[in-house]
CSV table of C-alpha atoms and ligand atoms in Angstrom, one decimal:
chain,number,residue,atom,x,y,z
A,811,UNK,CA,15.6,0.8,23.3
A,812,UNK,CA,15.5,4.4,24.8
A,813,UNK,CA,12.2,5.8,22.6
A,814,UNK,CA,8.6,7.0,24.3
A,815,UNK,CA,6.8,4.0,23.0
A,816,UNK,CA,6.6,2.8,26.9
A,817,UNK,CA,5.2,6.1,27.7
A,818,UNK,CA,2.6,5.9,24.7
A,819,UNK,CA,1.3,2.5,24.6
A,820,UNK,CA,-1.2,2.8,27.5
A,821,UNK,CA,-2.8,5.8,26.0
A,822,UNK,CA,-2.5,4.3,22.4
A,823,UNK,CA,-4.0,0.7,23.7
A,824,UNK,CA,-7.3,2.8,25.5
A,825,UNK,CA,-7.2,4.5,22.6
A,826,UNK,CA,-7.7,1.4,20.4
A,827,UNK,CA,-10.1,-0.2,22.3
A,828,UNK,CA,-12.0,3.0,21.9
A,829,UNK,CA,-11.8,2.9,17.8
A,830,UNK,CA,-12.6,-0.8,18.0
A,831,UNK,CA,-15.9,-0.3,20.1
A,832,UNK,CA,-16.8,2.7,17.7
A,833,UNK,CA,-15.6,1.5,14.8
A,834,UNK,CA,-18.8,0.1,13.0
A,835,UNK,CA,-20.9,3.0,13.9
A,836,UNK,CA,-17.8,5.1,12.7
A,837,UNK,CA,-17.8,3.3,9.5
A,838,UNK,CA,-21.8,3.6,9.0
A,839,UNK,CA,-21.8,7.1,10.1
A,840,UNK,CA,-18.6,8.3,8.4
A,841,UNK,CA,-19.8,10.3,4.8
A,842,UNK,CA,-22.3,11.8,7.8
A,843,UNK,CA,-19.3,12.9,10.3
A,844,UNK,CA,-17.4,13.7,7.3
A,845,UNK,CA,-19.6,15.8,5.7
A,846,UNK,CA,-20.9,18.0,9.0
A,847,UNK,CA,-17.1,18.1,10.4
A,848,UNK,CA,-16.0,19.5,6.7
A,849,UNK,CA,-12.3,17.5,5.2
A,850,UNK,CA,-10.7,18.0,8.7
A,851,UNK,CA,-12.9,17.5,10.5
A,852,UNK,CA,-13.9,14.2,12.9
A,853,UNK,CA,-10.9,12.5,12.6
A,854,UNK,CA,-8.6,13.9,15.6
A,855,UNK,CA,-9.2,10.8,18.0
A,856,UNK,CA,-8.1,8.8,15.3
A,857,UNK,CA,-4.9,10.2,14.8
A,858,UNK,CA,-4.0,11.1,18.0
A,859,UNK,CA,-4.2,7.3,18.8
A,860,UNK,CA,-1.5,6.4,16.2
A,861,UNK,CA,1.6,7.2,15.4
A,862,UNK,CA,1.4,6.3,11.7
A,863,UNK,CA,-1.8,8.0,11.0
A,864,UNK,CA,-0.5,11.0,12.6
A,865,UNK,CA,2.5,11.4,10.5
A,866,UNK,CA,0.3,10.8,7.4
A,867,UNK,CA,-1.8,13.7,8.2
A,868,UNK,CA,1.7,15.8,9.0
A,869,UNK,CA,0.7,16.1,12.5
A,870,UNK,CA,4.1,16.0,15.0
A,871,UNK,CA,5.1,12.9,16.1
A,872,UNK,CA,7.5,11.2,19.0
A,873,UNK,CA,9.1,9.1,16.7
A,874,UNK,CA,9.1,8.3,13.0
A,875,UNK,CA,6.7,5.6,12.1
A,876,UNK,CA,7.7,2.6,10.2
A,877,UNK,CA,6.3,-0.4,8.1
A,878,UNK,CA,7.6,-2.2,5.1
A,879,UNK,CA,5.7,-3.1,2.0
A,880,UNK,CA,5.0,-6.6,1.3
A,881,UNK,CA,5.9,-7.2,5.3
A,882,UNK,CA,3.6,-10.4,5.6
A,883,UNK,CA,5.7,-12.8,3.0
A,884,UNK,CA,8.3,-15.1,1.8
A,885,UNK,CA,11.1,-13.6,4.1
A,886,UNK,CA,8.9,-14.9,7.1
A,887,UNK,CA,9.8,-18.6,8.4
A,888,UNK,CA,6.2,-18.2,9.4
A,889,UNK,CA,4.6,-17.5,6.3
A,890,UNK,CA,6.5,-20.0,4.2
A,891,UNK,CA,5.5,-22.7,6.8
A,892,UNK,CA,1.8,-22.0,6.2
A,893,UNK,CA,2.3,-21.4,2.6
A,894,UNK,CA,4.0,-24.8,2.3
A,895,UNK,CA,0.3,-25.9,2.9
A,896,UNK,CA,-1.9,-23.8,1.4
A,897,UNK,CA,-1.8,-22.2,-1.9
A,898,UNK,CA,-1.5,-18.7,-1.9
A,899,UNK,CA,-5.1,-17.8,-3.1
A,900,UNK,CA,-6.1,-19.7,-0.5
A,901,UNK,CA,-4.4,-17.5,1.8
A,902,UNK,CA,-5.9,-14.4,0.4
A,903,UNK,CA,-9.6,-16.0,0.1
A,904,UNK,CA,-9.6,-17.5,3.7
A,905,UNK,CA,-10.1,-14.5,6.2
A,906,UNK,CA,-8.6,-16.8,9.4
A,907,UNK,CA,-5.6,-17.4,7.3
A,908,UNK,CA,-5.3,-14.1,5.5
A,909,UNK,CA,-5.8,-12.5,9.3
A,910,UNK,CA,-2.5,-14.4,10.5
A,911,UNK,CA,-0.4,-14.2,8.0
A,912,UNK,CA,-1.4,-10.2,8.2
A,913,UNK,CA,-0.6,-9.9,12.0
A,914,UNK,CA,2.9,-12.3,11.7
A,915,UNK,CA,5.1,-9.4,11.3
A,916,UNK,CA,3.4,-7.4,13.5
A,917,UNK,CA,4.1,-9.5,16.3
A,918,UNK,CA,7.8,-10.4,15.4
A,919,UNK,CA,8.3,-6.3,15.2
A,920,UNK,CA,7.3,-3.1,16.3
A,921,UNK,CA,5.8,-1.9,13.0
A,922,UNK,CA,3.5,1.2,13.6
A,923,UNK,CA,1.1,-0.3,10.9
A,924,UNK,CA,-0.2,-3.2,9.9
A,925,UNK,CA,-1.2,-3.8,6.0
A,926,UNK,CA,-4.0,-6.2,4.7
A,927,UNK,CA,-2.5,-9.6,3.2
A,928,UNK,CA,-4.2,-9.9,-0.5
A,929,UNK,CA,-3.0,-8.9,-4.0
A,930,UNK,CA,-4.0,-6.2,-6.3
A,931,UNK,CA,-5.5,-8.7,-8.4
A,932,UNK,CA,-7.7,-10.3,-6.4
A,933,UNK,CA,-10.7,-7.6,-6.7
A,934,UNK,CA,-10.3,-8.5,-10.8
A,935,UNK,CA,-10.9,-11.4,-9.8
A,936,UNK,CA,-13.8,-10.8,-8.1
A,937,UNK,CA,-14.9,-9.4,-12.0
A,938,UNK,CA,-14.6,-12.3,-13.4
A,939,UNK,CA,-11.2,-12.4,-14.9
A,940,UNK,CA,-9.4,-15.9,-14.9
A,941,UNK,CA,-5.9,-15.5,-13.9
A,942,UNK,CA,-3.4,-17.6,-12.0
A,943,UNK,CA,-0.3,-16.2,-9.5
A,944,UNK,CA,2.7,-17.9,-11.0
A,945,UNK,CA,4.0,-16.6,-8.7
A,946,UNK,CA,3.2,-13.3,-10.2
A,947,UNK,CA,-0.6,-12.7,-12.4
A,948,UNK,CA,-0.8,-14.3,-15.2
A,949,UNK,CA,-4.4,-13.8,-16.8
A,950,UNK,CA,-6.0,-16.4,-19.2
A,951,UNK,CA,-7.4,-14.0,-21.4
A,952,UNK,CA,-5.8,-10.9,-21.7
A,953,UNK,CA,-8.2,-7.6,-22.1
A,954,UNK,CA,-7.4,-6.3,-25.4
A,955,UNK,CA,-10.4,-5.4,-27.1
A,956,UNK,CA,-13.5,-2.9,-27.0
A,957,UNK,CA,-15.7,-6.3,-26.3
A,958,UNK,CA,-13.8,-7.1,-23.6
A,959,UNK,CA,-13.7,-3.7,-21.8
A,960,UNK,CA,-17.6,-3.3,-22.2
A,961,UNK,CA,-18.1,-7.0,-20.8
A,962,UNK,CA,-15.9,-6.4,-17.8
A,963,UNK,CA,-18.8,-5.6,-14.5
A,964,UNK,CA,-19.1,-3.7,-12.1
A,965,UNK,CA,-17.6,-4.6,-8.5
A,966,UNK,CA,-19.6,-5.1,-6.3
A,967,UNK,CA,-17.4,-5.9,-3.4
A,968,UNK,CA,-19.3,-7.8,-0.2
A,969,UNK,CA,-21.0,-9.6,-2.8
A,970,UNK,CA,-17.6,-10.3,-5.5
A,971,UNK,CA,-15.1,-10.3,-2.8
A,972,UNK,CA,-16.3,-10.4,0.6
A,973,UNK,CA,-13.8,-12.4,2.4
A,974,UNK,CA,-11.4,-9.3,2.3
A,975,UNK,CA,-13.9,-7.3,3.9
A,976,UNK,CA,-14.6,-10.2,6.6
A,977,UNK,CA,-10.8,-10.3,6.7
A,978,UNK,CA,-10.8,-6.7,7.9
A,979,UNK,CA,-12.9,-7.2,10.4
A,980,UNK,CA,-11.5,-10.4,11.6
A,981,UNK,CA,-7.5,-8.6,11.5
A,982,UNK,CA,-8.9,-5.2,13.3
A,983,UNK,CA,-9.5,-6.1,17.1
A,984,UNK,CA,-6.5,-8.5,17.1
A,985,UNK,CA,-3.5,-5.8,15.8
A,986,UNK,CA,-0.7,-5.7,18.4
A,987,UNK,CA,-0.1,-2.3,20.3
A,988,UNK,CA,-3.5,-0.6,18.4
A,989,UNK,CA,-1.4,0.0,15.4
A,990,UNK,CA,-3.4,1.1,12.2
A,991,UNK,CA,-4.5,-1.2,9.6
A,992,UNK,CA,-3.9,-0.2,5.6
A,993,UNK,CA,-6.5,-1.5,3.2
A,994,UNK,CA,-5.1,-1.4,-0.6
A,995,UNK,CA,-5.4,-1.0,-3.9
A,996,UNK,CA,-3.7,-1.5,-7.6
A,997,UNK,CA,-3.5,1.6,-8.9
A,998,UNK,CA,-5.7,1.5,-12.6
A,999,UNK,CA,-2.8,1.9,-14.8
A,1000,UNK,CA,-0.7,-1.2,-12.9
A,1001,UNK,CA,-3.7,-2.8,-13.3
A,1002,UNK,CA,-4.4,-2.2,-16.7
A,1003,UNK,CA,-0.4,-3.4,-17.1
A,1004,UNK,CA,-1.3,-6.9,-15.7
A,1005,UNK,CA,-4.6,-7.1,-18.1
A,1006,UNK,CA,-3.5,-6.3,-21.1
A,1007,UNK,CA,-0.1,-8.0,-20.8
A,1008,UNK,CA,-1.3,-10.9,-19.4
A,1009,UNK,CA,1.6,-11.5,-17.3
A,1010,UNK,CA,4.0,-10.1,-14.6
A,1011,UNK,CA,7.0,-8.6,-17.7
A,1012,UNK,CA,9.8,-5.7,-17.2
A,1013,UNK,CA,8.7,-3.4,-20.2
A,1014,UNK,CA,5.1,-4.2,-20.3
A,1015,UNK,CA,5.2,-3.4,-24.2
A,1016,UNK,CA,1.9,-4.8,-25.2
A,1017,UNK,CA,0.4,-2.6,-22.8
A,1018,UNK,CA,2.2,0.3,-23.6
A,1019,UNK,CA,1.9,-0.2,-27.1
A,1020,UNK,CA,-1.7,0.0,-26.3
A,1021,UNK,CA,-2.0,3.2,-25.4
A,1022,UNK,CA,-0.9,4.8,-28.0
A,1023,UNK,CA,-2.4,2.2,-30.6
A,1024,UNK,CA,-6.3,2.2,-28.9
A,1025,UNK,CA,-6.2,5.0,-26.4
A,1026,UNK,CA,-9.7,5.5,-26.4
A,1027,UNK,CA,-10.1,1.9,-25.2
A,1028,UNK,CA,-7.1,2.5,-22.9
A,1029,UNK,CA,-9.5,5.6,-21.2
A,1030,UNK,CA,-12.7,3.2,-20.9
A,1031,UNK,CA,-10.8,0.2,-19.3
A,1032,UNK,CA,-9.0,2.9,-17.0
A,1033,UNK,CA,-12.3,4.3,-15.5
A,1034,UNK,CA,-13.7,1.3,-15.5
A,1035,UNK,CA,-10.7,0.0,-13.5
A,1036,UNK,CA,-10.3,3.5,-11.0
A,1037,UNK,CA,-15.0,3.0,-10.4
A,1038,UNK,CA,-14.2,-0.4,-9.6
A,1039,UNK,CA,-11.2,0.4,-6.8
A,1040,UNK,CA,-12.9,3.3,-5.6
A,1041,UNK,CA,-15.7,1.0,-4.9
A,1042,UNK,CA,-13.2,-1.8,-3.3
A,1043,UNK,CA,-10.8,0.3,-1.2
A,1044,UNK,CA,-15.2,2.3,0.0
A,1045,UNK,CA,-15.8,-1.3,1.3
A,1046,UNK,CA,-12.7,-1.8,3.1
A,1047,UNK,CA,-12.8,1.7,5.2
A,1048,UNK,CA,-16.5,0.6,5.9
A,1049,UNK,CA,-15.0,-2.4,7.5
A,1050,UNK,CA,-12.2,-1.4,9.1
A,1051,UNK,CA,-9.8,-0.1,7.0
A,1052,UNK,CA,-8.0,3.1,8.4
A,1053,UNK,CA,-5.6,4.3,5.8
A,1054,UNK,CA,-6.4,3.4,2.0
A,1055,UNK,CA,-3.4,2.8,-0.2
A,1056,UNK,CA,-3.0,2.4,-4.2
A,1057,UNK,CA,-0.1,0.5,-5.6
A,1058,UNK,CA,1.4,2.4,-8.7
A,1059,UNK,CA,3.9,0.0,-9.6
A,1060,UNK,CA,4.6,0.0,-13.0
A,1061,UNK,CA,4.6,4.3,-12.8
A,1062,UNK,CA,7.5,4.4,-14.0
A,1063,UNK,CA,6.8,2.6,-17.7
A,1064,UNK,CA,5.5,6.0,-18.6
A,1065,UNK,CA,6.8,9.4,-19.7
A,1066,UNK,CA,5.1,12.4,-18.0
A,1067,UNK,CA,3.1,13.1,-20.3
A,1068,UNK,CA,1.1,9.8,-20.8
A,1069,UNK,CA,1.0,9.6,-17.2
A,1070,UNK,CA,-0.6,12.7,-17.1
A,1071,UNK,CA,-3.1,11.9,-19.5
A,1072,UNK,CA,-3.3,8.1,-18.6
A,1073,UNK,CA,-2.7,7.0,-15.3
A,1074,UNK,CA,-3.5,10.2,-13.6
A,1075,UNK,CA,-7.3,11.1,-14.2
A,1076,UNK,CA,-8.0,7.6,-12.9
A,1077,UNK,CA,-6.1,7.8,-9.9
A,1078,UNK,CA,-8.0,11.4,-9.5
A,1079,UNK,CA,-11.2,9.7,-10.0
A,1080,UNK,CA,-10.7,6.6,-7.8
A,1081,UNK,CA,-9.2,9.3,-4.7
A,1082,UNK,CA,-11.7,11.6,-5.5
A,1083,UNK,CA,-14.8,9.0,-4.2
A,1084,UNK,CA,-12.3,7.9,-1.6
A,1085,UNK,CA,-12.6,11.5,0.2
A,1086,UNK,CA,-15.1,11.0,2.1
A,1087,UNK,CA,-14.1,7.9,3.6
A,1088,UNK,CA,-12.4,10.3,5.6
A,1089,UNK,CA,-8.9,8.5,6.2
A,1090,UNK,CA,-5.6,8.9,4.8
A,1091,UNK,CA,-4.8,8.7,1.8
A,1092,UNK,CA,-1.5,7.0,0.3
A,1093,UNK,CA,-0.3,7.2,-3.6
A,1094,UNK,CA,2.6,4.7,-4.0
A,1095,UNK,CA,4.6,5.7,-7.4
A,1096,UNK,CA,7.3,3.5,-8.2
A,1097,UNK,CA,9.7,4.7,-10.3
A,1098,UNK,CA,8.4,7.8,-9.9
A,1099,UNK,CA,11.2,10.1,-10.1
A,1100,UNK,CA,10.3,12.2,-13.2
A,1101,UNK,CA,6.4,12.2,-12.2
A,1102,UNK,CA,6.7,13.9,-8.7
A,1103,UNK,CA,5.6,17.9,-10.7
A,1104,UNK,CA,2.6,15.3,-12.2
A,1105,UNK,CA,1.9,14.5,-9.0
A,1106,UNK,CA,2.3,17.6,-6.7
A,1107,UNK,CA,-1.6,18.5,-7.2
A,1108,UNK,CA,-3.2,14.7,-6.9
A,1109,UNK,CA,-5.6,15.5,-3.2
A,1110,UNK,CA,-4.0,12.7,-1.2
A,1111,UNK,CA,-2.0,12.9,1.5
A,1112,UNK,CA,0.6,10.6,1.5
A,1113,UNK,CA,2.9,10.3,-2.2
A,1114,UNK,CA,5.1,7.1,-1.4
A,1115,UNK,CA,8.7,7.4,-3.4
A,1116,UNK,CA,10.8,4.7,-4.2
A,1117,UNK,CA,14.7,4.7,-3.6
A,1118,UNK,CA,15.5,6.4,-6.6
A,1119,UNK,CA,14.1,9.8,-5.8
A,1120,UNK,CA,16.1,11.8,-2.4
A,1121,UNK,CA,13.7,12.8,0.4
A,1122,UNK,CA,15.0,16.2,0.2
A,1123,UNK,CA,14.4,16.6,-3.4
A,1124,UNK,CA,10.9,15.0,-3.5
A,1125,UNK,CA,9.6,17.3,-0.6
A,1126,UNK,CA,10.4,20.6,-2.0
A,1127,UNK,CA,8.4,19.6,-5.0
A,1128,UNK,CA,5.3,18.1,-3.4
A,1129,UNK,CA,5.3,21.3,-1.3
A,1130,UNK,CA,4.3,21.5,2.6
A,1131,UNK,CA,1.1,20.1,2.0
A,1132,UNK,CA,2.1,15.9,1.6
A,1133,UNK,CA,3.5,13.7,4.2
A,1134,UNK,CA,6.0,11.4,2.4
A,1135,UNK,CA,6.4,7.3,2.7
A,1136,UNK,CA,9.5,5.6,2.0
A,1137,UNK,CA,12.6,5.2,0.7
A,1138,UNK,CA,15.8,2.7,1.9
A,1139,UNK,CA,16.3,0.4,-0.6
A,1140,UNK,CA,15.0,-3.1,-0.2
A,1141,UNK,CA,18.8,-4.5,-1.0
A,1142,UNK,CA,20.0,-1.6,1.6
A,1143,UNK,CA,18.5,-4.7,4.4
A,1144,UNK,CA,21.9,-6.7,3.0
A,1145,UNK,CA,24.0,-4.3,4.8
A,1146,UNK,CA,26.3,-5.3,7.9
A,1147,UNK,CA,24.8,-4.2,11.0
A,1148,UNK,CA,26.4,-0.6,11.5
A,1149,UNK,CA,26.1,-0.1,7.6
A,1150,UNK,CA,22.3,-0.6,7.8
A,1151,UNK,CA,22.3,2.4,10.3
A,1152,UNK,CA,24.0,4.5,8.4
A,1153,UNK,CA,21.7,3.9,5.3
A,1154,UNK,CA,18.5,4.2,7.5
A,1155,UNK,CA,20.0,7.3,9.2
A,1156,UNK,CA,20.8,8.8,5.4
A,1157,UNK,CA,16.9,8.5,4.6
A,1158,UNK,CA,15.3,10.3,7.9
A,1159,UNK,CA,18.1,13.3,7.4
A,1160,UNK,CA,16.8,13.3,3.4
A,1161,UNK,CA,13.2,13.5,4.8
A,1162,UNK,CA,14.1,16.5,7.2
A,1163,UNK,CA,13.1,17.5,10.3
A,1164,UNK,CA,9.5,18.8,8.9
A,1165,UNK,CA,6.3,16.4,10.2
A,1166,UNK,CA,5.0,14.1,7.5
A,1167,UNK,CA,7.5,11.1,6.9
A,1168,UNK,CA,6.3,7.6,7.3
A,1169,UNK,CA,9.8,5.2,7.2
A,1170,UNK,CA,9.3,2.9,4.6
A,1171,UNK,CA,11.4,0.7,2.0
A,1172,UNK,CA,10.9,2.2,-1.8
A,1173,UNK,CA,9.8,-1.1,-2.6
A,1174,UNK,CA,8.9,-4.6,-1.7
A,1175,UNK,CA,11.3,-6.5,1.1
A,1176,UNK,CA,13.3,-9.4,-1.2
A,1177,UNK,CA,12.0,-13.0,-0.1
A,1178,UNK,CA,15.6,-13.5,0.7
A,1179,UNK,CA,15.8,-10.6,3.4
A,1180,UNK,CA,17.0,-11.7,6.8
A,1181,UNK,CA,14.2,-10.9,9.5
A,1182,UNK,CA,16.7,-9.9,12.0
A,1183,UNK,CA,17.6,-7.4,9.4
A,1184,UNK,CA,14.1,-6.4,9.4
A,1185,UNK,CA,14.1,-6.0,13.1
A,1186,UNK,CA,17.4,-4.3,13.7
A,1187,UNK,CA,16.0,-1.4,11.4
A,1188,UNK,CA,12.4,-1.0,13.1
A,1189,UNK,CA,14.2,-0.7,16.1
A,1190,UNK,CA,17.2,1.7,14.5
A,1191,UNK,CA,14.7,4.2,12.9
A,1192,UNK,CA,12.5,4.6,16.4
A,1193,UNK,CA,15.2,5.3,18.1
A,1194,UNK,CA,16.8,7.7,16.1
A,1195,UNK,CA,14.2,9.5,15.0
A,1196,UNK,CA,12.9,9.9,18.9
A,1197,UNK,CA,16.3,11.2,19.9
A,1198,UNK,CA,16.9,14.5,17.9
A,1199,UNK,CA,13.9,16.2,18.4
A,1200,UNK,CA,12.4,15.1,15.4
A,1201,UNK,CA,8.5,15.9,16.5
B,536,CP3,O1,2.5,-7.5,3.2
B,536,CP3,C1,2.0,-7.0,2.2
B,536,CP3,O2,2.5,-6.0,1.6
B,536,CP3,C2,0.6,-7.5,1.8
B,536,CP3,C3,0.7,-8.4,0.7
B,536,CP3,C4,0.7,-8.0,-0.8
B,536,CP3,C5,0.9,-9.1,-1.8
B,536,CP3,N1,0.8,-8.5,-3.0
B,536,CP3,C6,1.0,-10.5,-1.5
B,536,CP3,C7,1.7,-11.4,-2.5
B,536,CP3,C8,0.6,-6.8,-1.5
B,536,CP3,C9,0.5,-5.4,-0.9
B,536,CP3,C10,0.7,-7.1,-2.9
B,536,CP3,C11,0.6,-6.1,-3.9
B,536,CP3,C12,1.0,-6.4,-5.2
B,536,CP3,N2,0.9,-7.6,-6.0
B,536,CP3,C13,1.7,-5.5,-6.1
B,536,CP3,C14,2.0,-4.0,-5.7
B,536,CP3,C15,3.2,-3.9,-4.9
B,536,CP3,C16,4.5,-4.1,-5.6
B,536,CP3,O3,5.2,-5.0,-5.3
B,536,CP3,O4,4.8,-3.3,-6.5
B,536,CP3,C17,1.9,-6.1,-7.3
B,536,CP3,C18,2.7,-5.5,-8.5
B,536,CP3,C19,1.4,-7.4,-7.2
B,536,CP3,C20,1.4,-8.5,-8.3
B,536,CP3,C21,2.0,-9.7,-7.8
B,536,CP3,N3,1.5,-10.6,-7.0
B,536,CP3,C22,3.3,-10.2,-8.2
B,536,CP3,C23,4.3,-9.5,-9.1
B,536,CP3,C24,3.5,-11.4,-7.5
B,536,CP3,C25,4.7,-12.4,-7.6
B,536,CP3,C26,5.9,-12.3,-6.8
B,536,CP3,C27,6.0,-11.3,-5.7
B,536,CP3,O5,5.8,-11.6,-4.5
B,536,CP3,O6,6.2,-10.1,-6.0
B,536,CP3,C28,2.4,-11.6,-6.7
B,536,CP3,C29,2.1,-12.8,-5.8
B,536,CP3,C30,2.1,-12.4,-4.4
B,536,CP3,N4,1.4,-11.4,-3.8
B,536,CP3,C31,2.9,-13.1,-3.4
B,536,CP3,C32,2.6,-12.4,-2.2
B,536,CP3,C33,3.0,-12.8,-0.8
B,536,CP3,C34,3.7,-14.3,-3.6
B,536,CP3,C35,2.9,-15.5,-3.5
B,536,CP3,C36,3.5,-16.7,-2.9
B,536,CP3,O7,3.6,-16.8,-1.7
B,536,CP3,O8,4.0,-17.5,-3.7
């Protein structure tokens, strides 16, 4: 593979052990830097020493980044071997467990980032809701009623959920080639989905009916939800984190309009205390072809698009101002060899020559992937994208 990674990875490795030394006085110290150095301000070292975290703040890159949601998983040998023994909240709760299963596809291949292993659910968890993965949540008692809302508590995160944060700290100093690590979030609407529902479905109805039936309710539960993973995804920077992301999964249940008036004030208010923080930024929207106008204005800095939506099309609504993440189609990895290219090579065209892309799926990788699929495209997309002058 003919790419400058060679030529980068010294730099990028001094570069690391740099953040790692600094990183707990960067965490303690970071509303300070942030708020003397102004929005832009304090974060150059940071993104000069990654790829990934470069291309989220549109900076020029040698090569276009790549990492694959849900990468740590099923599709793994590895994973399925330690999962045959533990129980999958057992993975998430146990930081020395959660940590490997984390770095496993990092070492198998080159991934420019590295993305905590947990589940949107688990910081609801931490608030006291009973639910069980089966595989997917299904919640004991689902939140339906102004009692229920009012009764839900605050997070309080190293005290409801503090083996994530030990996680972090435990995953950071051991990443391979100083790549980034992504702390995340459910977004408050996907989570509200899973609440009210009580269980993983394709419509969601009860949950949609319930905006429209108790919307006021809807409104509490959805602040409550964006205080609580403002507070979470706070935590995680402190202790490590260096991009924050929030799932929007189920987007795509809504019309504009109710996603405008729903889901959107409570992603604004969850990014909003995220700001200072000062990392990226990343707003995943699945399904989110008709919401892209909604979401041109959201301050992040990173709107992730499934395959549905082109590159091309997405960026001239979001506007110079928003790197993009995404969008091959996890069933695209089924592809012969040379196919796969071709499909790859049909994404970073759509994204365009313009800084800001980060390679990505447009959603989850199927348990049933191949890994060598998985590696044959890592490798594809560096090297194509460091060949045509795309920096
Ligand atoms: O590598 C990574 O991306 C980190 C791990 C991760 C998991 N869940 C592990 C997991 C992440 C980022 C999530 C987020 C998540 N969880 C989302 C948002 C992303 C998306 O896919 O839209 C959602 C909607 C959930 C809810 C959830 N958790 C479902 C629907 C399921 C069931 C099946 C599945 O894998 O999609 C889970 C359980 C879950 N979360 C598993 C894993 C590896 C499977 C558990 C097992 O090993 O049996």
């Amino acid at each position: 593979m003919n790419r400058p990674v060679t030529t980068t990875a010294p730099e990028a490795a001094s570069a690391r052990e740099t953040a790692a030394v600094t990183a707990p006085e960067a965490a303690s110290t970071r509303e300070t830097a942030a708020a003397q150095a102004g929005p832009a301000g304090g974060r150059a070292s940071a993104a000069e020493s990654s790829v990934f975290l470069a291309a989220c703040r549109r900076q020029s890159v040698p090569y276009t980044p790549i990492w694959v949601m849900r990468q740590a998983g099923r599709y793994l040998p590895e994973y399925r071997q330690l999962r045959a023994r533990v129980d999958f909240q057992e993975l998430t709760r146990r930081p020395d467990l959660a940590a490997e299963v984390t770095l496993q596809p990092l070492r198998r291949f080159e991934l420019d980032a590295a993305i905590l292993f947990s589940d949107i659910m688990t910081p609801v968890q931490g608030m006291g809701v009973e639910l069980e993965f089966a595989p997917g949540p299904v919640v004991r008692n689902p939140i339906r009623t102004d009692a229920q809302i009012e009764a839900l508590p605050e997070l309080v995160p190293e005290r409801d959920v503090p083996f994530v944060m030990e996680s972090i700290r435990l995953i950071r100093p051991n990443i391979p080639r100083g790549a980034p690590l992504i702390g995340f979030a459910g977004g408050p609407f996907t989570l509200l989905c899973y609440l009210v529902c009580g269980r993983p479905s394709k419509e969601f109805g009860p949950a949609r009916s319930f905006l429209y039936a108790q919307p006021e309710a809807a409104t509490r539960l959805l602040d409550k939800l964006a205080d609580a993973m403002a507070a979470y995804l706070r935590a995680q920077a402190a202790a490590g984190a260096q991009a924050l992301m929030l799932f929007e999964s189920w987007a795509g249940l809504l019309a504009p309009r109710q996603f405008e008036h729903f889901a959107l004030p409570a992603v604004r208010r969850t990014m909003a205390a995220l700001r200072s923080t000062g990392v990226p930024l990343i707003y995943y929207v699945n399904q989110g072809s008709a919401l892209m106008q909604s979401v041109s204005d959201l301050d992040v800095d990173v709107i992730g698009v499934d395959w549905r939506s082109p590159l091309r099309q997405v960026r001239e609504i979001l506007g110079a101002g928003k790197a993009i993440q995404g969008n091959l189609d996890p069933a695209a990895l089924f592809a012969p060899g040379e196919e796969l290219k071709r499909h790859a090579r049909a994404v970073l065209e759509s994204a365009g020559p313009a800084p800001g892309h980060i390679f990505n799926l447009g959603h989850g990788i199927w348990p049933e992937t191949s890994p060598d699929a998985v590696a044959r495209l890592v490798d594809y997309v560096h090297e194509a994208s460091s060949g045509g002058g795309r920096s």
